[in-house]
mmCIF file of C-alpha atoms in Angstrom:
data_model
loop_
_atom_site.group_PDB
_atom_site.id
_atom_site.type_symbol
_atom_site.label_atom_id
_atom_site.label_comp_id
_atom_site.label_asym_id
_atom_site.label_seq_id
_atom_site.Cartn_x
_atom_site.Cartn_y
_atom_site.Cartn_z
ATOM 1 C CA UNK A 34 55.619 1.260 5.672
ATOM 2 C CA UNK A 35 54.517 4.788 6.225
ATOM 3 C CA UNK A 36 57.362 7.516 5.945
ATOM 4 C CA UNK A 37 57.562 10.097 8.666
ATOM 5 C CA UNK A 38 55.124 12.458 8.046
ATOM 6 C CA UNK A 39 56.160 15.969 9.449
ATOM 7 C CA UNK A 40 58.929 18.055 8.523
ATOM 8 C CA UNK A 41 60.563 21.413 8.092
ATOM 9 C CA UNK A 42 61.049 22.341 12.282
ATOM 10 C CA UNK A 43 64.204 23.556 13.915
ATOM 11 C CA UNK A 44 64.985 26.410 15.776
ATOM 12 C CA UNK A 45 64.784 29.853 14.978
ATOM 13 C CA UNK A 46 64.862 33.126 16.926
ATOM 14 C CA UNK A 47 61.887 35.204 17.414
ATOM 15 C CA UNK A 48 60.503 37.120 14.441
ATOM 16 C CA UNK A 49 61.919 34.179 12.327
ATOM 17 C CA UNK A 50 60.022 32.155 9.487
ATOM 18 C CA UNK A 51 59.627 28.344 9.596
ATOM 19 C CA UNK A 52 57.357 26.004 6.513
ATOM 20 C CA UNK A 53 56.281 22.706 7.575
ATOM 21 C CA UNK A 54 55.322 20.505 5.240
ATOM 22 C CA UNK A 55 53.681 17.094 5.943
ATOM 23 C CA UNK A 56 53.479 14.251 3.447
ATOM 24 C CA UNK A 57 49.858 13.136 2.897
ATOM 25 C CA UNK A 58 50.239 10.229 0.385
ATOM 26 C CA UNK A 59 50.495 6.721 1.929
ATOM 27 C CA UNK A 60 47.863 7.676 4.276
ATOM 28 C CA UNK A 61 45.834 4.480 5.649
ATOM 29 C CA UNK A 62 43.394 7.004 6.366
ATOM 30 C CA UNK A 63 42.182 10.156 5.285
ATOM 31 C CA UNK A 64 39.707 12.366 5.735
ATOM 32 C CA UNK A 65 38.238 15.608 4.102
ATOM 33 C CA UNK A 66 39.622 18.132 6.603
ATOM 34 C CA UNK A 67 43.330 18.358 7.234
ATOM 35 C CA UNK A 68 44.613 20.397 10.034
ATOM 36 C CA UNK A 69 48.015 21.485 11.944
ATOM 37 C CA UNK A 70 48.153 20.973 15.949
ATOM 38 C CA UNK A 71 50.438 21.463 18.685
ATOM 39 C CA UNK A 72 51.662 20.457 21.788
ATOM 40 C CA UNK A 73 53.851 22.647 24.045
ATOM 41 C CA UNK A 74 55.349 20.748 27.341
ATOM 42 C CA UNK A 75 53.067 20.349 30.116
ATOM 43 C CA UNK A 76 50.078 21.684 27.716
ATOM 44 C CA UNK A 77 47.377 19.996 26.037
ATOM 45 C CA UNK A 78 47.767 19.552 22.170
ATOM 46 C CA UNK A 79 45.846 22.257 20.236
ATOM 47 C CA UNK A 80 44.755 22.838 17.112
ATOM 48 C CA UNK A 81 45.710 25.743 15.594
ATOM 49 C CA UNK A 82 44.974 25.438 11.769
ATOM 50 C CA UNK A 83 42.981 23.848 9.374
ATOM 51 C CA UNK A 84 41.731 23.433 5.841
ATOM 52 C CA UNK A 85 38.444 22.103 3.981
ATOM 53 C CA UNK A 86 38.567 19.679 1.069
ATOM 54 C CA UNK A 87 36.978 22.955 -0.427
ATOM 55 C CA UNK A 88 39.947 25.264 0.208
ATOM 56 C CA UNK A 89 38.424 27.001 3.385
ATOM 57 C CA UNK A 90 40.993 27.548 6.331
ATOM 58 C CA UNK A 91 40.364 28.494 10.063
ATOM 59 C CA UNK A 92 42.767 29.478 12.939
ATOM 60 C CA UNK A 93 43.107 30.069 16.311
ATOM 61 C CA UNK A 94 43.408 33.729 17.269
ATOM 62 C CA UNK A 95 47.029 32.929 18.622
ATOM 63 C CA UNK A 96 48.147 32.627 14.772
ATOM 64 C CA UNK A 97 46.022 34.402 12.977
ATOM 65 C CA UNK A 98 47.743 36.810 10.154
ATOM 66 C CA UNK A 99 51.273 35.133 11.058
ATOM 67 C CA UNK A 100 50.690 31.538 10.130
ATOM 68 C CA UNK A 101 49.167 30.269 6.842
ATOM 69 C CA UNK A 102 47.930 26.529 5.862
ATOM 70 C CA UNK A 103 47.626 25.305 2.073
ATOM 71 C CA UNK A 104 47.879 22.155 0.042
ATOM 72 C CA UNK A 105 49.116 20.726 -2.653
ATOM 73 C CA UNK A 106 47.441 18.135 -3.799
ATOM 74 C CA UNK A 107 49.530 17.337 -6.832
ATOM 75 C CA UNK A 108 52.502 16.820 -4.234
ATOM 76 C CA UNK A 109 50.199 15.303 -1.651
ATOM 77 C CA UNK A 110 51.736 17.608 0.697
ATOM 78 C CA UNK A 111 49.978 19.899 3.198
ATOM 79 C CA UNK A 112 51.764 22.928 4.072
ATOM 80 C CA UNK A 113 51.828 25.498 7.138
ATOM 81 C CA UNK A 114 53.820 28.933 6.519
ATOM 82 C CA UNK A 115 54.969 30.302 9.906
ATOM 83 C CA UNK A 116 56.013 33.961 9.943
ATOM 84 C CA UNK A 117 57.069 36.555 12.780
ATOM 85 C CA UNK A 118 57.241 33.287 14.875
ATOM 86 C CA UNK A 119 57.152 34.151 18.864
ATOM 87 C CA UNK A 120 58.507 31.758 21.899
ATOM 88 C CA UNK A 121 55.001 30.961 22.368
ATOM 89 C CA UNK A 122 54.898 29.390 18.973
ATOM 90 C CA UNK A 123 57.665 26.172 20.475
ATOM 91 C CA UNK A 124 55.898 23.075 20.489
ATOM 92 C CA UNK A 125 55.857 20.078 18.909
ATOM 93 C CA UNK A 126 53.817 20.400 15.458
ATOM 94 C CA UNK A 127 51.376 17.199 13.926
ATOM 95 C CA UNK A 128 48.734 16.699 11.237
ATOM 96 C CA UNK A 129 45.860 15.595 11.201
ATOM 97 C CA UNK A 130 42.697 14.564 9.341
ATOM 98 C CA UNK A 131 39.400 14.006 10.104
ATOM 99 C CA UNK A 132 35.859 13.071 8.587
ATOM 100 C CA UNK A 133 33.277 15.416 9.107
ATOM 101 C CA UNK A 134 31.547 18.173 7.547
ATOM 102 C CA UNK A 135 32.892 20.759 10.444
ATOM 103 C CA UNK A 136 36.585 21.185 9.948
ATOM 104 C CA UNK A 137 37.456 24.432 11.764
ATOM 105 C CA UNK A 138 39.844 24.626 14.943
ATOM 106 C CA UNK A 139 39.941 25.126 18.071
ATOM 107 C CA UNK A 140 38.792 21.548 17.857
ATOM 108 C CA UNK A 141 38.724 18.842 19.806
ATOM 109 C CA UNK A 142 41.959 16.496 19.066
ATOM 110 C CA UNK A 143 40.310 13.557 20.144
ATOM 111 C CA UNK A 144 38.555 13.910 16.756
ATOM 112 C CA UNK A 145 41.097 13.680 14.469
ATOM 113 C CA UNK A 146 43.630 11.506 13.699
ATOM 114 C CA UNK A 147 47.268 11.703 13.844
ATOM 115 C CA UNK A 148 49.446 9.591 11.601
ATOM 116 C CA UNK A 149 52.925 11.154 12.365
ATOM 117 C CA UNK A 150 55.488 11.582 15.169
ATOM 118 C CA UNK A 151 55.394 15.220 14.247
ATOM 119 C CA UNK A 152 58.511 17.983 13.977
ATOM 120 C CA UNK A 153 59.913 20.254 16.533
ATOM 121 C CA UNK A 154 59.511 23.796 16.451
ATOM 122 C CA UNK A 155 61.470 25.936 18.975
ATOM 123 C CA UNK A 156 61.570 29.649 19.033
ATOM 124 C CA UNK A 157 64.207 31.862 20.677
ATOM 125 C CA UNK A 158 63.372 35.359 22.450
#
């Protein structure tokens, strides 16, 4: 059985730091672009982050300069640093993975696929 996937949320107030980490090995399926997305109440999920099996990274304007995504592929872990985190930023947080030789978000989420239950993020103003 799969372990849960996402972790590192909680609550923090704004201008706080969160690192989520999400636990690739045990995958039943994998791909060669990994990404972080988000779903706010009421709102669609979005993408905001990803990262190429070559190292490359992408991310929405919303996040860009505060948030950061890496891997570790020794740990099997993929990673997204969070800084100067705003009330905008609560949402529920997933990975994802996809196939395909265009990895960058915004992307469509009906093109990836999401293997965890993901971890709550919830900023205070």
């Amino acid at each position: 059985q799969v372990q849960p996937v996402e972790s590192g949320g909680g609550s923090v107030q704004a201008g706080g730091s969160l690192r989520l980490a999400c636990v690739t090995s045990g995958w039943a399926y994998s791909g060669n672009c990994e990404g972080w997305f988000r779903q706010a109440p009421g709102k669609e999920r979005e993408g905001v982050a990803s990262i190429g099996s070559d190292g490359s990274t992408t991310y929405v304007d919303s996040v860009k300069g505060r948030f950061t995504i890496s891997k570790d592929g020794a740990k099997n872990t993929l990673w997204l640093q969070m800084n100067s985190l705003k009330a905008e930023d609560t949402a529920m947080y997933y990975c994802a993975t996809r196939i395909s030789s265009y990895c960058a978000v915004p992307s469509t989420e009906r093109l990836w696929t999401f293997l965890g239950q993901g971890t709550q993020v919830t900023v205070s103003s």
